[in-house]
Every structure is written in structure tokens, then in C-alpha cells.
């Protein structure tokens, strides 16, 4: 489909450039080293970091922010390591994902991928306890992803029942390892949880 | 030996899914005579899920600050903790304003950039050194090993301590303890799929399959690794990958500290080898 120049947002590149991690966007000269070495592109041919960058530079804001492929990056840093122009491609893509989440909050786009829900659930446990709590993460993430508590429990069982049993049998979660009755089952909490709250509040203020 | 005492950040998986990595790290360093002081009340580094660099910097400033108070370099066995600690250290060292801003959140986040974050493998090979380790070896681990480095040891360049394309530090350790590295260069640094486990399991499983299959085809007795997320994906989820793709690997996955611990003569139960999901008994038979 031809690009409609009157629909481009020439300020979009500046939005990216102004975010931490997005500073080197304009150094890209489209060599495609990022894409050729990407382990995700190998499996999902539509995934194309080079294209995402070029579309961003052109100002194709809505197309970029609503691209479902944004959410299948594994953050493996191969693109960043190999980029001859030091675009820091992985960080640029992270900036674009954050901008997409903001655009969704503003009602401009709809993100189909559950990844923002997953990341939010992960960080909620860190904010609450100071450490990752796997079970708390899953208990928030699955119901949100599936749209109801019951459907969420079912999906969680389907994905993690076997895993949970293995952790239990090996004594990594639960009493069998001799590390404590509720090892891994209850959240591990740090005492200075107020500092965690302050950190997350600071980040939220800064984002505004 | 230049290192006697280090601050130790076990990382969140150390409390459950990667308990054996934690156990074997502590046991190995005890044997090598390096005292580990656990970072008191350490917090999560934000892993790959904290996509906002400011959040990463603030979370990791706290862990760095606690270690700095003891004037100790901080070591972690977790590749993602290492990456986040190292990039926070770089950012805070370079930016006085950012340092002040983070300190203003809470006084406990005051970090002055006087210590260095290190990954376990870096400490073992580059600080303690091969000669020192060699002098303490009592057994030979005669295994064919696929050395798997994953993402964050050689990438990104600003925090890497090994070659991005052909890392060698784990290979050297494996050779030192009597193991043989199978040809694995195509997979050494390829992502295991772990970060996509809960959002795109289909892609994650395919990525894990490539790693497991390559190791098996190369004749490996086990895969050695250093990242707890890789461990979760390749070991704890291996039965799920097998089931979903209708394949059989039965490939033991061990942390490099577990293998090194065996060569240092540490009891396998102290190294947590009974906790790896894929059975590791066959490996123990080859420790002589």
C-alpha cells in the first residue's frame, strides 16, 4: 500500500528520540543487520526491526504503534550488539513499546498482545513485595488475559500445572526440599517495601 | 588470588526455580575460599520486564548502594541481574544529575559508583583465575558438554564481558574440569525463548527446541548454562516443550557452578543436582 504523506506524523521520530533509549534512532542507515540476525525473524518472517525503524523515521505513527509484531521481541540484544551504527535497536524497540502502551491508555490504539498485562503483573509483585512472586504474577496475569477469573485459572492450569508439580516434587516450591513449608509458594517480602512504592511512584511521575 | 570477599546478589529465581544455581554458587565459592556476603534485603532488578530504564536504574541503585556500604564488588549468578546492575552502574557513574534524582527518591538509593558489578563466570575465570581453580580440583568431570551462554554475557556491548559471537569463558571452565565441549557455536548465544514463555509459548518452545536439538545432535551429555531464565525454559519447561512438539530430548541441563562444584569434590546434594528437573544421575556416573 502506498504511503499517504498527508497522514504522516513528522514529530513521531522526536517522540522516540526524547525517550531514554531512543536517542540514536536517526543513526539507522537501513542495512538490515538487525533483522537478518534476529532469532524471532527466523521463526516469524513478518517481524522486521529494520522496517519498524524506517516507518518510525518516516512518521508512520499509528502503523508502528499498532504493529502486533512489537510484542514478540525476546529482548535478546542481538540486534543491539550487531548494529554497525550503534542505533541500540533493542532499546529503540522498547521505547516504541512504551509509546504504544501510552497510546493505548490515550485510547488511540488497541494492543491485542497480552505482553503489557504480563509485564504489569510482573512489576506489580516487585512493587508490592520487593521481589518477583511467580504465583502472584500468574494469578494477576491469567485472569486479565482470559477476561475472567475462571477462564484465567483454566489457562493457568493448562500452562503451569505440570511445571508446578515438577517444582513441588523437586522441593523448589513447597516443603519437600527441606527449605521451609511454604518455600516459593508464599511471596518473599523485603522489609523496605516503602522504598519500592517510592520508586514506582517516581517512575510514574517521570513518565507524565 | 585477588578476590577474598564479595557482595552476593542471588536474584529472585534463587528462592525457587533456580534454587540449585544458588546452592551451587554458594558451595563453589566457599570451596574456593571467597566469602560471599548476601546483599541484605536485596530487591528484584526488574528483569527484562522493566522496560523503562529509569525504573531499572532506581531498582538497581538500591542493591548497588547496599553493597557499596560494605565497600564490596557485587556478584550475581543471574545473567539478567548482571545486565541490569551493570547498565545501572554505567548510567549512574556517568550522570551526576540522575544520581542525585535517584537519591532524592529515598536516601537508601544513594549510590556513588565506587564498586563494580560482576557475573559469577567473570569472577571465576578472570578474578579468581584458572590456575587457582585448577589447584583445587579433585575430580574429573568427563562429560560432553554443550556450553550455552544465552543473551546477556556477550551482549549488549556496553555490559558484555565475553565475545558476542563466540564466547569462550564457559568453554575454558569445562575444559579445565576435564569435560569436552561439543560443537555448539551456532547456538551458544542464541536466545532460549524464555522471555516469551508466558506470552508467546509457541515461539518460545520453538526457540528452546533449537537449542535442545542442536545439543542432542552434537552428542552432548548435558547443556551447561549460567542464566536462571534459560534454566527455567530449557530444564523446568523441557517436558512441556517435548509434549507440545511431540519430541523427546531428555537433555540434562546444569548450571556451570554445579559442574565446577563436582570437579571441586563437593557433594552433589550440596550442589542441588537432585533439583534439576531433567534427571542428572547419568552425569554423576561420569565424575571420576
Coordinates of C-alpha atoms in Angstrom, one line a residue:
Chain A
X1 CA 0.0 0.0 0.0
X2 CA 1.4 3.4 -0.9
X3 CA 2.4 5.7 2.0
X4 CA 0.0 8.7 2.3
X5 CA 2.3 11.5 3.1
X6 CA -0.5 13.7 4.4
X7 CA -1.1 11.1 7.2
X8 CA 2.4 11.0 8.4
X9 CA 3.4 12.4 11.8
X10 CA 6.8 14.1 11.3
X11 CA 7.1 14.5 15.1
X12 CA 6.9 10.8 15.8
X13 CA 10.7 10.4 15.5
X14 CA 11.2 13.1 18.0
X15 CA 8.9 11.3 20.5
X16 CA 11.2 8.4 20.2
X17 CA 14.4 10.4 20.3
X18 CA 13.3 12.2 23.5
X19 CA 12.8 8.9 25.5
X20 CA 15.7 7.3 27.3
X21 CA 16.9 4.5 25.0
X22 CA 15.6 6.1 21.8
X23 CA 18.4 8.7 21.4
X24 CA 20.1 7.0 18.5
X25 CA 17.2 6.3 16.2
X26 CA 18.3 8.6 13.4
X27 CA 21.7 6.9 13.0
X28 CA 20.0 4.0 11.2
X29 CA 21.1 3.6 7.6
X30 CA 18.8 0.6 6.8
X31 CA 21.4 -2.1 6.4
X32 CA 19.1 -4.7 8.0
X33 CA 21.8 -6.3 10.1
X34 CA 19.3 -6.2 13.0
X35 CA 16.7 -8.2 11.1
X36 CA 19.0 -10.7 9.4
X37 CA 20.4 -11.8 12.7
X38 CA 17.2 -11.8 14.6
X39 CA 16.1 -15.2 16.1
X40 CA 12.5 -14.0 16.1
X41 CA 12.5 -13.1 12.4
X42 CA 13.8 -16.6 11.8
X43 CA 10.6 -18.0 13.1
X44 CA 8.1 -15.2 12.2
X45 CA 9.2 -13.7 8.9
X46 CA 6.9 -10.7 9.2
X47 CA 9.0 -9.5 12.2
X48 CA 11.2 -6.8 10.8
X49 CA 13.0 -4.3 13.2
X50 CA 14.6 -2.5 10.2
X51 CA 11.1 -1.7 8.8
X52 CA 9.8 -0.6 12.2
X53 CA 12.7 1.8 12.4
X54 CA 12.3 3.2 8.9
X55 CA 8.5 3.6 9.4
X56 CA 9.2 5.4 12.6
X57 CA 11.6 7.8 10.9
X58 CA 9.0 8.4 8.2
X59 CA 6.4 9.2 10.8
X60 CA 4.0 6.3 10.3
X61 CA 3.0 6.6 13.9
X62 CA -0.3 4.6 14.0
X63 CA 1.1 1.8 11.8
X64 CA 4.1 1.4 14.0
X65 CA 2.4 1.6 17.4
X66 CA -0.4 -0.8 16.4
X67 CA 2.0 -3.4 14.8
X68 CA 1.4 -6.6 16.7
X69 CA 4.9 -7.8 16.0
X70 CA 6.3 -5.2 18.5
X71 CA 5.3 -7.6 21.2
X72 CA 7.2 -10.7 20.1
X73 CA 10.7 -9.3 20.6
X74 CA 12.6 -11.5 23.0
X75 CA 14.9 -8.7 24.2
X76 CA 17.9 -10.9 23.4
X77 CA 20.1 -7.9 22.3
X78 CA 21.4 -9.5 19.2
X79 CA 20.3 -6.5 17.1
X80 CA 21.9 -4.1 19.5
X81 CA 25.2 -6.0 19.6
X82 CA 25.4 -6.2 15.8
X83 CA 24.2 -2.8 14.7
X84 CA 27.1 -1.1 12.9
X85 CA 25.6 2.4 13.5
X86 CA 25.0 1.9 17.3
X87 CA 21.3 2.6 17.0
X88 CA 20.8 0.4 20.1
X89 CA 17.9 -1.2 18.3
X90 CA 16.7 -3.2 21.3
X91 CA 16.3 -0.1 23.4
X92 CA 14.6 1.8 20.5
X93 CA 12.1 -1.0 20.2
X94 CA 11.5 -0.9 24.0
X95 CA 10.8 2.9 23.6
X96 CA 8.3 2.2 20.9
X97 CA 6.5 -0.4 23.0
X98 CA 6.3 2.1 25.9
X99 CA 4.9 4.7 23.5
X100 CA 2.3 2.1 22.2
X101 CA 1.2 1.5 25.8
X102 CA 0.7 5.2 26.3
X103 CA -1.2 5.5 23.0
X104 CA -3.4 2.7 24.2
X105 CA -4.0 4.5 27.5
X106 CA -5.0 7.6 25.5
X107 CA -7.5 5.5 23.5
X108 CA -5.6 5.9 20.2
X109 CA -4.8 2.2 19.6
X110 CA -5.7 -1.2 20.9
X111 CA -3.0 -3.7 21.8
X112 CA -4.0 -7.3 21.2
X113 CA -0.9 -8.9 22.7
X114 CA -1.1 -9.9 26.4
X115 CA 2.5 -8.8 26.9
X116 CA 1.8 -5.5 28.6
X117 CA -0.5 -7.3 31.0
X118 CA 2.3 -9.8 31.7
X119 CA 4.9 -7.1 32.3
X120 CA 2.5 -5.1 34.5
X121 CA 1.6 -8.2 36.6
X122 CA 5.3 -8.9 37.0
X123 CA 6.1 -5.4 38.1
X124 CA 3.2 -5.3 40.5
X125 CA 4.7 -8.1 42.5
X126 CA 8.0 -6.3 42.6
X127 CA 6.3 -3.1 43.8
X128 CA 4.3 -4.9 46.4
X129 CA 7.0 -7.3 47.8
X130 CA 10.3 -6.0 46.5
X131 CA 10.9 -9.3 44.8
X132 CA 9.3 -11.3 42.0
X133 CA 6.5 -13.5 43.2
X134 CA 5.8 -16.1 40.4
X135 CA 2.4 -17.2 41.7
X136 CA 1.2 -13.7 42.3
X137 CA 2.2 -12.8 38.8
X138 CA 0.3 -15.7 37.3
X139 CA -2.8 -15.0 39.5
X140 CA -3.0 -11.5 38.1
X141 CA -1.9 -12.1 34.6
X142 CA -4.0 -15.1 33.5
X143 CA -7.5 -13.8 34.6
X144 CA -6.7 -10.5 32.9
X145 CA -5.5 -12.2 29.7
X146 CA -8.5 -14.5 29.6
X147 CA -11.1 -11.9 30.6
X148 CA -12.4 -13.8 33.6
X149 CA -11.2 -15.4 36.8
X150 CA -12.4 -18.9 35.9
X151 CA -11.0 -18.8 32.3
X152 CA -7.8 -17.5 33.8
X153 CA -7.5 -20.3 36.2
X154 CA -8.1 -22.8 33.5
X155 CA -5.5 -21.3 31.2
X156 CA -3.0 -21.1 34.1
X157 CA -3.6 -24.8 34.9
X158 CA -3.1 -25.7 31.3
X159 CA 0.2 -23.9 31.0
X160 CA 1.7 -24.4 34.5
X161 CA 0.1 -27.4 36.2
X162 CA 2.9 -29.7 35.1
X163 CA 5.6 -27.1 35.8
X164 CA 4.2 -26.5 39.3
X165 CA 4.1 -30.2 40.1
X166 CA 7.8 -30.5 39.0
X167 CA 8.8 -27.6 41.2
X168 CA 6.9 -29.3 44.1
X169 CA 8.4 -32.7 43.6
X170 CA 11.9 -31.3 43.3
X171 CA 11.4 -29.3 46.5
X172 CA 11.9 -25.9 44.9
X173 CA 8.4 -24.9 45.8
X174 CA 6.7 -26.4 48.9
X175 CA 8.1 -28.4 51.8
X176 CA 9.8 -31.4 50.0
X177 CA 13.2 -29.6 49.7
X178 CA 13.5 -29.0 53.4
X179 CA 13.8 -25.3 52.8
X180 CA 10.6 -24.5 54.6
X181 CA 6.9 -25.4 54.4
X182 CA 5.9 -22.6 52.1
X183 CA 9.1 -22.3 50.1
X184 CA 8.3 -20.4 46.8
X185 CA 4.5 -20.7 47.5
X186 CA 4.3 -17.5 49.5
X187 CA 5.8 -14.2 48.4
X188 CA 9.2 -13.4 49.7
X189 CA 9.0 -9.9 51.1
X190 CA 11.7 -7.4 51.8
X191 CA 11.3 -5.0 54.8
X192 CA 11.8 -1.8 52.9
X193 CA 8.7 -2.2 50.8
X194 CA 8.0 1.6 51.2
X195 CA 11.1 2.3 49.1
X196 CA 9.7 0.1 46.3
X197 CA 6.5 2.2 46.4
X198 CA 8.5 5.4 46.3
X199 CA 10.5 4.1 43.3
X200 CA 7.4 3.2 41.3
X201 CA 5.7 6.5 42.2
X202 CA 8.8 8.4 41.0
X203 CA 8.8 6.5 37.7
X204 CA 5.1 7.2 37.2
X205 CA 5.6 10.9 37.8
X206 CA 8.5 11.0 35.4
X207 CA 6.5 9.3 32.7
X208 CA 3.9 12.1 32.8
Chain B
X1 CA 44.1 -14.7 44.1
X2 CA 43.0 -11.2 44.1
X3 CA 39.5 -11.6 45.5
X4 CA 38.6 -12.6 49.0
X5 CA 35.1 -11.2 49.7
X6 CA 32.2 -10.2 47.5
X7 CA 28.7 -8.9 48.0
X8 CA 26.3 -11.5 46.6
X9 CA 23.0 -10.9 44.9
X10 CA 21.3 -14.3 44.4
X11 CA 18.3 -12.9 42.4
X12 CA 14.7 -13.8 42.6
X13 CA 14.8 -17.3 40.9
X14 CA 17.4 -18.3 43.6
X15 CA 14.5 -18.7 46.0
X16 CA 12.5 -21.2 44.0
X17 CA 13.0 -22.1 40.3
X18 CA 16.8 -21.8 40.3
X19 CA 17.5 -22.9 43.9
X20 CA 20.2 -25.3 42.6
X21 CA 22.1 -22.4 41.0
X22 CA 22.1 -20.5 44.3
X23 CA 23.1 -23.6 46.3
X24 CA 26.0 -24.5 43.9
X25 CA 27.2 -20.9 43.7
X26 CA 27.5 -20.7 47.5
X27 CA 29.1 -24.1 47.7
X28 CA 31.7 -23.4 45.0
X29 CA 32.7 -20.0 46.4
X30 CA 33.0 -21.5 49.9
X31 CA 35.3 -24.2 48.5
X32 CA 37.4 -21.6 46.6
X33 CA 37.8 -19.6 49.8
X34 CA 35.9 -16.5 48.7
X35 CA 33.5 -15.1 51.2
X36 CA 30.1 -14.1 49.9
X37 CA 28.1 -11.6 51.8
X38 CA 24.5 -11.7 50.7
X39 CA 23.1 -8.2 49.9
X40 CA 20.9 -7.6 52.8
X41 CA 17.2 -7.3 51.9
X42 CA 18.1 -7.3 48.2
X43 CA 15.3 -6.4 45.7
X44 CA 14.3 -7.6 42.2
X45 CA 16.4 -6.0 39.4
X46 CA 13.3 -5.6 37.2
X47 CA 14.5 -8.3 34.9
X48 CA 13.5 -7.9 31.2
X49 CA 10.0 -6.8 32.2
X50 CA 11.0 -3.4 33.4
X51 CA 11.2 -1.7 30.0
X52 CA 11.7 1.8 31.4
X53 CA 15.4 2.5 32.0
X54 CA 14.6 4.8 34.9
X55 CA 12.8 2.0 36.8
X56 CA 15.8 -0.3 36.2
X57 CA 18.2 2.4 37.4
X58 CA 16.3 3.1 40.6
X59 CA 15.7 -0.6 41.4
X60 CA 19.3 -1.5 40.9
X61 CA 20.7 1.6 42.6
X62 CA 19.3 0.1 45.9
X63 CA 21.2 -3.2 45.5
X64 CA 24.4 -1.4 44.4
X65 CA 24.1 1.0 47.4
X66 CA 23.8 -1.8 49.9
X67 CA 27.0 -3.5 48.5
X68 CA 28.8 -0.1 48.3
X69 CA 28.2 0.5 52.0
X70 CA 30.3 -2.6 52.7
X71 CA 32.8 -1.5 50.1
X72 CA 32.4 -4.8 48.2
X73 CA 32.1 -5.5 44.5
X74 CA 28.7 -7.1 43.8
X75 CA 28.5 -10.5 42.1
X76 CA 25.4 -12.3 40.8
X77 CA 24.9 -15.7 39.2
X78 CA 21.9 -14.4 37.2
X79 CA 22.6 -13.0 33.7
X80 CA 19.7 -10.6 33.8
X81 CA 20.5 -9.2 37.2
X82 CA 24.1 -8.8 36.0
X83 CA 22.9 -6.8 32.9
X84 CA 20.7 -4.6 34.9
X85 CA 23.3 -4.0 37.6
X86 CA 26.0 -3.2 35.1
X87 CA 23.9 -0.8 33.0
X88 CA 22.7 1.0 36.1
X89 CA 26.3 1.3 37.3
X90 CA 27.3 2.7 33.9
X91 CA 24.4 5.2 33.8
X92 CA 24.8 6.4 37.4
X93 CA 28.6 6.8 37.1
X94 CA 28.2 8.9 34.0
X95 CA 25.3 11.1 35.1
X96 CA 25.6 13.1 38.3
X97 CA 22.1 14.6 37.9
X98 CA 20.5 11.1 37.6
X99 CA 22.4 10.0 40.7
X100 CA 21.0 13.0 42.7
X101 CA 17.5 12.4 41.3
X102 CA 17.5 8.8 42.4
X103 CA 19.0 9.6 45.8
X104 CA 16.1 12.1 46.3
X105 CA 13.6 9.2 46.0
X106 CA 15.0 7.7 49.2
X107 CA 18.3 8.1 50.9
X108 CA 18.8 4.3 50.7
X109 CA 19.2 4.7 46.9
X110 CA 22.4 6.8 47.3
X111 CA 25.0 5.2 45.1
X112 CA 28.3 6.8 44.3
X113 CA 29.7 4.4 41.7
X114 CA 32.6 3.1 43.7
X115 CA 32.1 -0.7 43.2
X116 CA 31.9 -3.0 40.2
X117 CA 29.1 -5.4 39.3
X118 CA 30.3 -8.9 38.2
X119 CA 28.8 -12.1 36.9
X120 CA 29.9 -15.4 38.5
X121 CA 31.6 -16.6 35.3
X122 CA 33.6 -13.4 35.1
X123 CA 34.7 -13.7 38.7
X124 CA 35.7 -17.4 38.3
X125 CA 37.7 -17.1 35.2
X126 CA 39.1 -13.5 35.3
X127 CA 39.3 -12.7 39.0
X128 CA 40.0 -16.0 40.8
X129 CA 41.7 -17.4 37.8
X130 CA 42.1 -20.8 36.1
X131 CA 45.4 -21.6 37.9
X132 CA 43.8 -21.1 41.3
X133 CA 40.7 -23.1 40.4
X134 CA 42.9 -25.8 38.9
X135 CA 44.9 -26.1 42.1
X136 CA 41.7 -27.1 44.0
X137 CA 40.2 -29.6 41.5
X138 CA 40.0 -33.1 42.9
X139 CA 37.8 -34.9 40.3
X140 CA 37.4 -35.1 36.6
X141 CA 34.0 -34.4 35.0
X142 CA 34.4 -36.5 31.9
X143 CA 31.3 -35.2 30.1
X144 CA 30.5 -34.0 26.7
X145 CA 29.0 -30.6 27.3
X146 CA 27.2 -28.1 25.2
X147 CA 28.2 -24.7 26.6
X148 CA 25.2 -22.4 26.4
X149 CA 25.8 -18.7 27.2
X150 CA 22.4 -17.2 26.3
X151 CA 21.9 -13.5 25.8
X152 CA 23.5 -11.2 28.4
X153 CA 27.0 -12.4 28.9
X154 CA 28.3 -11.3 25.5
X155 CA 25.6 -8.7 24.8
X156 CA 24.9 -5.8 24.7
X157 CA 28.4 -4.5 24.2
X158 CA 28.2 -1.8 27.0
X159 CA 28.0 -4.5 29.7
X160 CA 29.4 -7.6 28.0
X161 CA 32.5 -9.4 29.4
X162 CA 32.8 -12.2 26.8
X163 CA 32.9 -12.3 23.0
X164 CA 29.4 -11.5 21.5
X165 CA 29.7 -14.1 18.7
X166 CA 32.0 -16.8 20.1
X167 CA 32.1 -16.5 23.9
X168 CA 34.8 -18.8 25.5
X169 CA 34.8 -18.4 29.2
X170 CA 32.5 -21.3 30.0
X171 CA 34.3 -23.4 27.4
X172 CA 37.5 -22.8 29.3
X173 CA 36.0 -23.8 32.6
X174 CA 34.6 -27.0 31.1
X175 CA 37.9 -28.0 29.6
X176 CA 39.6 -27.2 32.9
X177 CA 37.5 -29.7 34.8
X178 CA 38.1 -32.5 32.2
X179 CA 35.0 -32.0 30.1
X180 CA 34.8 -31.9 26.3
X181 CA 32.9 -29.1 24.6
X182 CA 30.7 -30.4 21.7
X183 CA 30.5 -28.2 18.6
X184 CA 27.8 -25.7 19.6
X185 CA 28.9 -22.4 18.2
X186 CA 25.7 -21.8 16.2
X187 CA 23.6 -22.0 19.4
X188 CA 25.9 -20.7 22.1
X189 CA 24.5 -17.2 22.2
X190 CA 21.1 -17.7 20.7
X191 CA 18.1 -16.8 22.9
X192 CA 16.3 -19.7 24.6
X193 CA 12.9 -18.1 24.2
X194 CA 12.5 -17.6 28.0
X195 CA 11.2 -14.1 27.9
X196 CA 8.3 -15.1 25.7
X197 CA 7.3 -18.2 27.8
X198 CA 4.1 -16.7 29.2
X199 CA 3.0 -14.5 26.3
X200 CA 4.0 -16.5 23.2
X201 CA 4.7 -20.0 24.3
X202 CA 4.6 -21.2 20.7
X203 CA 7.6 -19.1 19.7
X204 CA 9.4 -19.7 23.0
X205 CA 9.1 -23.5 22.5
X206 CA 10.5 -23.4 19.0
X207 CA 13.5 -21.4 20.2
X208 CA 14.1 -23.8 23.1
X209 CA 13.7 -26.7 20.7
X210 CA 16.6 -25.4 18.5
X211 CA 18.9 -25.2 21.5
X212 CA 17.9 -28.7 22.8
X213 CA 18.0 -30.3 19.4
X214 CA 21.4 -28.9 18.5
X215 CA 22.9 -30.1 21.7
X216 CA 21.4 -33.5 21.3
X217 CA 22.6 -33.8 17.7
X218 CA 26.1 -32.7 18.7
X219 CA 26.2 -35.7 21.1
X220 CA 26.1 -33.7 24.4
X221 CA 25.6 -35.4 27.7
X222 CA 24.2 -32.1 29.1
X223 CA 23.9 -28.4 28.5
X224 CA 25.8 -26.1 30.8
X225 CA 24.4 -22.7 31.4
X226 CA 24.5 -19.6 33.6
X227 CA 21.1 -17.9 33.4
X228 CA 18.2 -18.9 35.6
X229 CA 15.6 -18.0 33.0
X230 CA 17.5 -20.2 30.5
X231 CA 17.4 -22.9 33.2
X232 CA 13.6 -22.5 33.6
X233 CA 13.0 -22.6 29.9
X234 CA 15.3 -25.5 29.0
X235 CA 15.1 -27.6 32.1
X236 CA 11.9 -27.0 34.0
X237 CA 9.8 -26.5 30.9
X238 CA 11.6 -29.1 28.8
X239 CA 8.8 -31.7 29.4
X240 CA 6.3 -29.1 28.2
X241 CA 8.4 -28.4 25.1
X242 CA 8.6 -32.2 24.4
X243 CA 4.9 -32.6 24.8
X244 CA 3.9 -29.6 22.7
X245 CA 6.3 -30.5 19.8
X246 CA 6.0 -34.3 20.2
X247 CA 9.7 -34.8 20.6
X248 CA 12.0 -36.4 23.1
X249 CA 15.2 -34.8 24.3
X250 CA 15.7 -35.9 27.9
X251 CA 18.7 -33.5 27.9
X252 CA 20.1 -32.8 31.4
X253 CA 20.5 -29.0 32.0
X254 CA 23.0 -28.0 34.6
X255 CA 24.4 -24.7 35.9
X256 CA 28.1 -24.3 35.3
X257 CA 28.6 -23.9 39.0
X258 CA 27.1 -27.4 39.5
X259 CA 29.7 -28.9 37.1
X260 CA 32.5 -27.0 38.7
X261 CA 31.4 -28.0 42.1
X262 CA 31.5 -31.7 41.2
X263 CA 35.1 -31.2 40.0
X264 CA 35.9 -29.5 43.3
X265 CA 34.7 -32.6 45.1
X266 CA 31.6 -31.0 46.5
X267 CA 28.7 -33.4 47.3
X268 CA 26.1 -33.5 44.6
X269 CA 23.3 -32.9 47.0
X270 CA 25.0 -29.7 48.2
X271 CA 25.1 -28.6 44.6
X272 CA 21.4 -29.2 44.2
X273 CA 21.8 -31.8 41.5
X274 CA 18.7 -33.6 42.7
X275 CA 16.7 -30.4 42.0
X276 CA 17.3 -30.1 38.3
X277 CA 14.1 -31.3 36.6
X278 CA 15.6 -33.5 33.9
X279 CA 17.4 -36.3 35.7
X280 CA 21.1 -35.7 36.3
X281 CA 22.1 -39.1 37.6
X282 CA 23.7 -40.1 34.4
X283 CA 26.0 -37.1 34.7
X284 CA 27.2 -38.2 38.1
X285 CA 28.4 -41.5 36.7
X286 CA 31.0 -39.6 34.6
X287 CA 32.6 -37.8 37.5
X288 CA 35.8 -39.7 38.4

